CSV table of C-alpha atoms and ligand atoms in Angstrom, one decimal:
chain,number,residue,atom,x,y,z
A,1,MET,CA,90.8,59.1,161.5
A,2,LYS,CA,89.1,58.4,164.9
A,3,PRO,CA,89.4,54.8,166.2
A,4,ARG,CA,86.7,52.5,164.9
A,5,ILE,CA,83.7,51.7,167.1
A,6,TYR,CA,82.4,48.2,166.3
A,7,TYR,CA,78.8,47.4,167.0
A,8,THR,CA,79.5,44.2,168.8
A,9,LYS,CA,82.3,41.8,170.0
A,10,PRO,CA,82.4,39.3,172.9
A,11,SER,CA,83.8,40.1,176.4
A,12,ILE,CA,86.7,37.7,177.0
A,13,THR,CA,88.5,37.9,180.3
A,14,GLN,CA,91.2,35.8,182.0
A,15,LEU,CA,88.5,33.5,183.3
A,16,GLU,CA,87.4,32.4,179.8
A,17,ILE,CA,91.1,32.0,178.8
A,18,GLN,CA,91.8,29.9,181.9
A,19,TYR,CA,88.9,27.6,181.3
A,20,ALA,CA,89.4,27.2,177.6
A,21,THR,CA,93.1,26.5,178.2
A,22,ASP,CA,92.2,23.9,180.8
A,23,ALA,CA,89.8,22.2,178.4
A,24,ALA,CA,92.3,22.2,175.6
A,25,THR,CA,95.0,20.9,177.9
A,26,GLY,CA,93.2,18.2,179.8
A,27,GLY,CA,89.6,18.1,178.8
A,28,TRP,CA,89.9,14.9,176.8
A,29,GLY,CA,89.2,11.1,177.4
A,30,GLU,CA,86.9,10.6,180.3
A,31,LYS,CA,86.9,14.4,180.9
A,32,CYS,CA,85.7,15.2,177.3
A,33,TYR,CA,82.2,16.1,178.5
A,34,GLU,CA,83.0,17.8,181.8
A,35,TYR,CA,82.6,21.5,180.7
A,36,ILE,CA,79.6,20.6,178.5
A,37,VAL,CA,77.7,19.1,181.4
A,38,ARG,CA,78.7,22.0,183.7
A,39,PHE,CA,77.6,24.6,181.1
A,40,GLU,CA,74.3,22.9,180.7
A,41,GLU,CA,73.8,22.7,184.5
A,42,MET,CA,74.7,26.4,184.9
A,43,PHE,CA,72.3,27.4,182.1
A,44,LYS,CA,69.4,25.4,183.5
A,45,ALA,CA,69.9,27.0,186.9
A,46,HIS,CA,70.1,30.5,185.4
A,47,LEU,CA,67.0,30.0,183.3
A,48,GLY,CA,64.9,27.9,185.8
A,49,VAL,CA,64.3,25.0,183.4
A,50,GLN,CA,64.6,21.3,183.8
A,51,TYR,CA,66.4,20.2,180.7
A,52,ALA,CA,69.2,21.7,178.5
A,53,ILE,CA,71.3,20.4,175.6
A,54,ALA,CA,74.3,22.4,174.4
A,55,THR,CA,74.5,22.6,170.6
A,56,SER,CA,76.7,24.0,168.0
A,57,SER,CA,74.3,26.8,167.2
A,58,CYS,CA,70.9,28.2,167.9
A,59,THR,CA,69.9,27.2,164.4
A,60,GLY,CA,70.8,23.5,165.2
A,61,ALA,CA,68.8,23.7,168.5
A,62,LEU,CA,65.7,25.0,166.6
A,63,HIS,CA,66.1,22.4,163.9
A,64,MET,CA,66.2,19.5,166.3
A,65,GLY,CA,63.5,21.0,168.5
A,66,MET,CA,61.2,21.4,165.5
A,67,ALA,CA,62.0,18.0,164.2
A,68,ALA,CA,61.2,16.4,167.6
A,69,SER,CA,58.0,18.4,167.7
A,70,GLY,CA,56.9,16.7,164.5
A,71,VAL,CA,57.3,19.6,162.1
A,72,GLY,CA,57.4,18.1,158.6
A,73,PRO,CA,56.3,18.3,155.0
A,74,GLY,CA,53.0,20.2,154.4
A,75,ASP,CA,53.1,21.9,157.9
A,76,GLU,CA,53.1,25.6,158.5
A,77,VAL,CA,55.1,27.4,161.2
A,78,ILE,CA,54.1,31.0,162.0
A,79,MET,CA,56.8,33.5,162.8
A,80,ALA,CA,57.4,37.3,162.6
A,81,ASP,CA,58.4,38.7,159.2
A,82,THR,CA,61.1,40.8,160.9
A,83,ASN,CA,63.6,38.2,161.8
A,84,TRP,CA,66.9,36.6,161.2
A,85,ILE,CA,66.8,33.8,158.6
A,86,ALA,CA,68.0,31.2,161.2
A,87,THR,CA,64.4,31.0,162.6
A,88,ALA,CA,63.0,30.1,159.1
A,89,SER,CA,65.7,27.9,157.6
A,90,PRO,CA,65.1,24.8,159.9
A,91,VAL,CA,61.4,25.0,158.9
A,92,VAL,CA,62.3,24.9,155.2
A,93,HIS,CA,64.8,22.1,155.8
A,94,LEU,CA,62.0,20.0,157.4
A,95,GLY,CA,59.9,20.5,154.4
A,96,ALA,CA,57.4,22.8,156.1
A,97,THR,CA,56.5,26.4,155.2
A,98,PRO,CA,57.3,29.5,157.3
A,99,ILE,CA,54.3,31.8,157.5
A,100,PHE,CA,55.5,35.4,158.0
A,101,VAL,CA,53.2,37.7,159.9
A,102,ASP,CA,53.5,41.4,160.9
A,103,ILE,CA,55.0,42.8,164.0
A,104,LEU,CA,53.8,45.3,166.6
A,105,ALA,CA,55.1,48.9,166.1
A,106,ASP,CA,56.2,49.2,169.7
A,107,SER,CA,57.9,45.9,170.5
A,108,TRP,CA,58.9,45.0,167.0
A,109,CYS,CA,57.8,41.5,167.9
A,110,LEU,CA,55.1,39.2,166.6
A,111,ASP,CA,51.6,40.7,166.5
A,112,PRO,CA,49.3,38.2,168.4
A,113,CYS,CA,46.2,39.3,166.3
A,114,GLN,CA,48.1,38.6,163.1
A,115,VAL,CA,49.3,35.3,164.5
A,116,GLU,CA,45.7,34.2,165.3
A,117,LYS,CA,44.5,35.2,161.8
A,118,ALA,CA,47.3,33.1,160.3
A,119,VAL,CA,46.4,29.9,162.1
A,120,THR,CA,45.2,27.1,159.8
A,121,SER,CA,44.7,23.3,160.2
A,122,ARG,CA,48.3,22.9,159.0
A,123,THR,CA,49.8,25.2,161.7
A,124,LYS,CA,52.3,23.0,163.6
A,125,ALA,CA,54.0,25.7,165.7
A,126,ILE,CA,54.4,29.4,166.4
A,127,VAL,CA,57.8,30.8,166.9
A,128,ALA,CA,58.1,33.8,169.3
A,129,VAL,CA,61.4,35.7,168.6
A,130,HIS,CA,62.3,38.2,171.3
A,131,LEU,CA,63.8,40.8,168.9
A,132,TYR,CA,66.9,42.6,170.1
A,133,GLY,CA,66.0,41.6,173.7
A,134,ASN,CA,62.4,43.1,173.5
A,135,LEU,CA,59.8,40.6,174.7
A,136,CYS,CA,56.9,39.1,172.8
A,137,ASN,CA,53.5,39.3,174.4
A,138,MET,CA,53.8,35.8,175.8
A,139,ASP,CA,50.5,35.8,177.6
A,140,ARG,CA,48.6,36.4,174.4
A,141,LEU,CA,50.7,34.0,172.4
A,142,LEU,CA,50.5,31.2,175.0
A,143,ALA,CA,46.7,31.7,175.1
A,144,ILE,CA,46.5,31.4,171.3
A,145,GLY,CA,48.6,28.2,171.5
A,146,GLU,CA,46.4,26.8,174.2
A,147,LYS,CA,43.2,27.7,172.2
A,148,TYR,CA,44.3,25.9,169.0
A,149,GLY,CA,46.5,23.2,170.6
A,150,ILE,CA,49.7,24.6,168.9
A,151,PRO,CA,53.0,24.7,170.7
A,152,ILE,CA,54.8,28.1,171.2
A,153,ILE,CA,58.5,27.9,170.5
A,154,GLU,CA,60.8,30.6,171.9
A,155,ASP,CA,63.7,31.7,169.8
A,156,ALA,CA,65.5,33.5,172.6
A,157,ALA,CA,68.8,33.9,170.8
A,158,GLU,CA,68.7,37.7,171.4
A,159,ALA,CA,67.0,37.7,174.7
A,160,ILE,CA,69.3,36.3,177.4
A,161,GLY,CA,68.8,38.6,180.4
A,162,SER,CA,65.2,39.5,179.4
A,163,VAL,CA,62.5,38.6,182.0
A,164,TYR,CA,58.7,38.5,181.5
A,165,PHE,CA,56.6,38.7,184.7
A,166,GLY,CA,59.3,36.9,186.6
A,167,LYS,CA,60.0,34.3,183.9
A,168,ARG,CA,63.1,34.3,181.8
A,169,ALA,CA,62.9,34.5,178.1
A,170,GLY,CA,63.2,31.0,176.6
A,171,SER,CA,61.7,29.3,179.6
A,172,MET,CA,58.0,29.8,178.8
A,173,GLY,CA,57.4,28.0,175.6
A,174,ARG,CA,57.3,24.3,174.7
A,175,PHE,CA,61.0,24.7,174.1
A,176,GLY,CA,63.5,27.6,173.9
A,177,ALA,CA,66.6,28.1,171.8
A,178,PHE,CA,69.6,30.3,172.5
A,179,SER,CA,72.7,31.4,170.5
A,180,PHE,CA,76.2,32.0,171.7
A,181,HIS,CA,77.5,33.4,168.4
A,182,GLY,CA,80.2,36.0,168.7
A,183,THR,CA,77.7,38.8,168.4
A,184,LYS,CA,75.5,37.6,171.3
A,185,THR,CA,75.5,38.8,174.9
A,186,VAL,CA,76.9,35.3,176.0
A,187,SER,CA,79.3,34.0,173.5
A,188,THR,CA,81.3,30.8,172.9
A,189,GLY,CA,82.4,31.8,169.4
A,190,GLU,CA,79.7,29.6,167.9
A,191,GLY,CA,77.2,27.7,170.0
A,192,GLY,CA,73.7,27.3,171.1
A,193,MET,CA,71.4,25.7,173.7
A,194,PHE,CA,68.1,23.8,173.5
A,195,VAL,CA,66.0,24.1,176.7
A,196,THR,CA,62.6,22.6,177.8
A,197,ASN,CA,60.6,21.4,180.7
A,198,ASP,CA,59.0,18.7,178.6
A,199,SER,CA,60.7,15.4,179.5
A,200,GLN,CA,59.6,13.5,176.4
A,201,LEU,CA,60.6,16.3,174.0
A,202,TYR,CA,64.0,16.4,175.8
A,203,GLU,CA,64.5,12.6,175.3
A,204,ARG,CA,63.6,12.9,171.6
A,205,VAL,CA,66.0,15.8,171.1
A,206,LEU,CA,68.7,14.1,173.1
A,207,THR,CA,68.4,11.1,170.8
A,208,LEU,CA,68.4,13.3,167.6
A,209,SER,CA,71.4,15.2,168.9
A,210,ASN,CA,73.4,12.1,169.3
A,211,HIS,CA,73.1,11.0,165.7
A,212,GLY,CA,69.8,9.2,166.5
A,213,ARG,CA,71.3,7.0,169.3
A,214,ALA,CA,68.8,6.6,172.1
A,215,ARG,CA,70.1,6.7,175.7
A,216,SER,CA,68.6,3.3,176.4
A,217,GLN,CA,70.4,1.7,173.4
A,218,THR,CA,73.1,-0.7,174.6
A,219,LYS,CA,74.6,-1.6,171.2
A,220,GLN,CA,77.6,0.5,170.1
A,221,PHE,CA,77.3,2.5,166.9
A,222,TRP,CA,73.6,1.7,166.7
A,223,PRO,CA,71.4,4.7,165.8
A,224,ASP,CA,67.7,4.0,166.2
A,225,VAL,CA,66.7,6.9,163.9
A,226,VAL,CA,68.5,9.3,161.5
A,227,GLY,CA,69.5,12.1,163.7
A,228,TYR,CA,71.7,15.2,163.6
A,229,LYS,CA,75.2,16.3,164.5
A,230,TYR,CA,74.9,19.6,166.2
A,231,LYS,CA,77.1,19.2,169.2
A,232,MET,CA,79.1,21.7,171.2
A,233,SER,CA,82.8,21.0,171.9
A,234,ASN,CA,84.1,20.9,175.4
A,235,ILE,CA,86.4,23.8,174.7
A,236,GLN,CA,83.5,26.0,173.6
A,237,ALA,CA,81.6,24.9,176.7
A,238,ALA,CA,84.5,25.9,178.9
A,239,ILE,CA,84.3,29.5,177.5
A,240,GLY,CA,80.5,29.2,178.1
A,241,CYS,CA,81.0,28.3,181.8
A,242,ALA,CA,83.1,31.4,182.3
A,243,GLN,CA,80.5,33.5,180.6
A,244,MET,CA,77.8,32.0,182.8
A,245,GLU,CA,79.8,32.9,185.9
A,246,ARG,CA,79.8,36.4,184.6
A,247,ILE,CA,76.2,36.4,183.3
A,248,ASP,CA,74.9,39.1,185.7
A,249,GLU,CA,77.8,41.4,184.8
A,250,LEU,CA,77.3,40.8,181.0
A,251,VAL,CA,73.6,41.6,181.1
A,252,THR,CA,74.0,44.5,183.6
A,253,ARG,CA,76.6,46.1,181.2
A,254,LYS,CA,74.2,45.8,178.2
A,255,ARG,CA,71.6,47.6,180.3
A,256,GLU,CA,74.1,50.3,181.4
A,257,ILE,CA,75.0,50.9,177.8
A,258,PHE,CA,71.3,51.2,176.8
A,259,PHE,CA,70.5,53.7,179.6
A,260,ARG,CA,73.6,55.8,178.8
A,261,TYR,CA,72.1,56.1,175.2
A,262,THR,CA,68.7,57.0,176.4
A,263,SER,CA,69.9,59.7,178.8
A,264,GLY,CA,72.2,61.0,176.1
A,265,LEU,CA,69.4,61.2,173.6
A,266,GLU,CA,66.8,62.5,176.0
A,267,GLY,CA,64.6,65.4,174.8
A,268,LEU,CA,65.1,64.7,171.1
A,269,PHE,CA,62.0,64.8,169.0
A,270,GLY,CA,60.9,61.9,166.9
A,271,LEU,CA,63.0,59.1,168.4
A,272,THR,CA,62.0,55.8,170.0
A,273,VAL,CA,64.1,53.0,171.5
A,274,ASN,CA,63.6,49.5,172.8
A,275,PRO,CA,60.6,49.3,175.1
A,276,GLU,CA,60.6,47.9,178.6
A,277,PRO,CA,56.9,47.5,179.6
A,278,PRO,CA,55.8,47.1,183.2
A,279,ASN,CA,56.7,43.8,184.8
A,280,THR,CA,59.4,43.0,182.2
A,281,ARG,CA,63.1,43.4,182.0
A,282,ASN,CA,64.8,43.9,178.7
A,283,GLY,CA,68.3,42.3,178.2
A,284,TYR,CA,68.9,45.1,175.6
A,285,TRP,CA,71.0,42.9,173.3
A,286,MET,CA,70.8,45.5,170.6
A,287,PRO,CA,70.0,49.1,171.6
A,288,THR,CA,68.0,50.4,168.7
A,289,VAL,CA,66.7,53.8,167.6
A,290,VAL,CA,63.7,54.3,165.4
A,291,PHE,CA,63.1,57.6,163.8
A,292,SER,CA,59.5,58.8,163.7
A,293,SER,CA,57.9,58.6,160.2
A,294,LYS,CA,56.9,62.3,160.8
A,295,ILE,CA,60.5,63.5,160.5
A,296,ALA,CA,62.8,63.3,157.5
A,297,VAL,CA,65.6,61.3,159.0
A,298,SER,CA,66.3,57.9,157.6
A,299,ARG,CA,68.6,55.1,158.5
A,300,ASP,CA,70.7,56.1,155.5
A,301,VAL,CA,71.3,59.6,156.8
A,302,LEU,CA,72.5,58.3,160.2
A,303,PHE,CA,74.6,55.6,158.5
A,304,LYS,CA,76.4,58.3,156.5
A,305,ALA,CA,77.0,60.3,159.7
A,306,PHE,CA,78.3,57.1,161.4
A,307,GLN,CA,80.6,56.3,158.5
A,308,SER,CA,82.2,59.7,158.6
A,309,ASP,CA,82.9,59.2,162.3
A,310,ASN,CA,84.2,55.6,161.8
A,311,ILE,CA,81.3,54.1,163.8
A,312,ASP,CA,79.6,50.8,162.8
A,313,GLY,CA,75.9,50.9,162.4
A,314,ARG,CA,73.8,47.8,162.1
A,315,ASP,CA,70.8,47.4,159.8
A,316,PHE,CA,67.4,46.7,161.4
A,317,PHE,CA,66.3,43.3,159.9
A,318,SER,CA,64.6,43.5,156.6
A,319,PRO,CA,61.4,41.4,156.3
A,320,LEU,CA,62.3,37.8,155.5
A,321,SER,CA,59.5,37.9,152.9
A,322,THR,CA,61.5,40.4,150.9
A,323,LEU,CA,64.2,37.7,150.3
A,324,PRO,CA,64.2,36.1,146.9
A,325,MET,CA,63.4,32.6,148.2
A,326,PHE,CA,60.1,33.6,149.8
A,327,ALA,CA,56.8,35.1,148.6
A,328,SER,CA,56.6,38.8,149.4
A,329,GLN,CA,54.0,39.9,152.0
A,330,PRO,CA,53.6,43.7,151.6
A,331,ASP,CA,50.6,43.6,153.9
A,332,ASN,CA,53.0,43.3,156.8
A,333,VAL,CA,53.1,47.1,156.8
A,334,VAL,CA,55.0,47.6,160.1
A,335,ALA,CA,57.7,45.0,159.1
A,336,TYR,CA,58.1,46.7,155.7
A,337,ASP,CA,58.2,50.2,157.1
A,338,LEU,CA,60.5,50.0,160.1
A,339,PRO,CA,63.9,49.1,158.5
A,340,ARG,CA,64.3,52.3,156.5
A,341,ARG,CA,64.1,54.4,159.7
A,342,ALA,CA,65.7,52.2,162.3
A,343,ILE,CA,69.3,51.3,163.2
A,344,ASN,CA,71.1,49.2,165.9
A,345,LEU,CA,73.7,51.1,167.9
A,346,PRO,CA,77.1,49.8,169.0
A,347,SER,CA,76.8,48.0,172.4
A,348,TYR,CA,79.7,45.7,173.1
A,349,HIS,CA,80.8,45.1,176.7
A,350,ASP,CA,84.0,47.1,176.6
A,351,LEU,CA,82.5,50.1,174.8
A,352,LYS,CA,84.1,53.2,176.5
A,353,PRO,CA,82.0,56.1,177.7
A,354,GLU,CA,83.8,58.5,175.4
A,355,GLU,CA,83.0,56.2,172.5
A,356,GLN,CA,79.4,56.1,173.4
A,357,GLU,CA,79.4,59.9,173.5
A,358,ARG,CA,80.6,59.9,169.9
A,359,VAL,CA,77.7,57.7,168.9
A,360,ILE,CA,75.2,59.9,170.9
A,361,ALA,CA,76.7,63.1,169.3
A,362,CYS,CA,76.2,61.6,165.9
A,363,VAL,CA,72.6,60.8,166.5
A,364,ARG,CA,72.0,64.2,168.0
A,365,SER,CA,73.6,66.1,165.2
A,366,VAL,CA,71.5,64.3,162.6
A,367,LEU,CA,68.3,64.9,164.5
A,368,HIS,CA,69.1,68.5,165.3
A,369,ALA,CA,69.6,69.2,161.7
A,370,THR,CA,66.2,67.9,160.8
A,371,ASN,CA,64.5,69.2,163.9
A,372,ASN,CA,65.7,72.7,163.0
A,373,ALA,CA,64.7,72.2,159.3
A,374,ARG,CA,61.3,71.1,160.5
A,375,GLU,CA,60.9,74.3,162.7
A,376,LYS,CA,61.8,76.5,159.7
A,377,ASP,CA,59.2,74.8,157.6
A,378,LEU,CA,56.5,75.7,160.0
A,379,PRO,CA,54.4,78.7,158.9
B,401,PLP,C1,71.6,34.8,166.2
B,401,PLP,C2,70.2,34.3,166.0
B,401,PLP,C3,70.0,33.0,165.6
B,401,PLP,C4,71.0,32.1,165.1
B,401,PLP,O1,71.9,31.7,166.0
B,401,PLP,P1,73.1,30.8,165.5
B,401,PLP,O2,73.8,30.4,166.8
B,401,PLP,O3,74.0,31.6,164.7
B,401,PLP,O4,72.5,29.7,164.8
B,401,PLP,C5,68.6,32.6,165.5
B,401,PLP,N1,67.6,33.4,165.8
B,401,PLP,C6,67.8,34.7,166.1
B,401,PLP,C7,66.7,35.6,166.4
B,401,PLP,C8,69.2,35.2,166.2
B,401,PLP,O5,69.4,36.5,166.5
């Protein structure tokens, strides 16, 4: 059996180990927030935003940001149907309803026309998820938000390293949320970040994040509102600091892996990959191939080929509206169609060139088989 190729795992060097060890050894007492503050400062500088709060997850950052934005019972929050559940669950926890709209066939992100059609008097927010590093059309979404007075939230969990007309993903909306889960480009094991340029929203989330205790409150153990407990630990933040020192290397490597795939798959008929439109840069969190509907290759065929070569494939997200707890939305035709002919390719930092060649050979063999079959079918 050939050695297994995993689709993702974090890149941990001596630097992460050194910082985490330092935090575990001496990062207590008056030093118990040192790495957290440093991590937040580094993240703000990287993103070009004014405020950042480290959290235990992206889900927690979204939950607090939405709560502080006033999302509550009876409200609607518009988001793409193609999505991870973490974007929708905070909406449900707050008593509001996620409204799932279709995606664009090229970016696999929110279709602005469908967003505008879905706006009602109850719409409280629109969440832009930059899927797999691909960027949403932020100009259009921000214009819709402006027109109807609805904030745009950026779920940038998958988009560290992605840049839209000079602005980093996560820095353009009312607030942004990031994930440092073990699968993400920057990882602290579990973790997240809330970012914003809105000072009032920042103060509200800061209070919520501290069990509802306002910064101005002088009484001890005296919450002013019922808040949340979504804090990051100093040890996790220490790992985060090391990752932020290496951020350019981490993103550059993702891009290298992506381009090695595209050059290895060049010239194959019926295949598309993550787009990178003019004036944008894709962080390529998940290099993804989509087989054309005109050819008879499906995700399942490639999955089988991967399995026999001991390679991990990763499912393209199924529409959230196909899950049992939500109403189905079969009119979201792109979201319903893509998963059966799309797959994420392995892309972790330490992936070796020869391992990537194995993945490329697998995709090529599957496509060659059907491209040949297709030619034979021609009259
Ligand atoms: C990973 C991910 C999340 C959740 O991140 P956690 O840190 O696990 O809460 C949210 N949204 C998207 C789009 C993600 O990919």
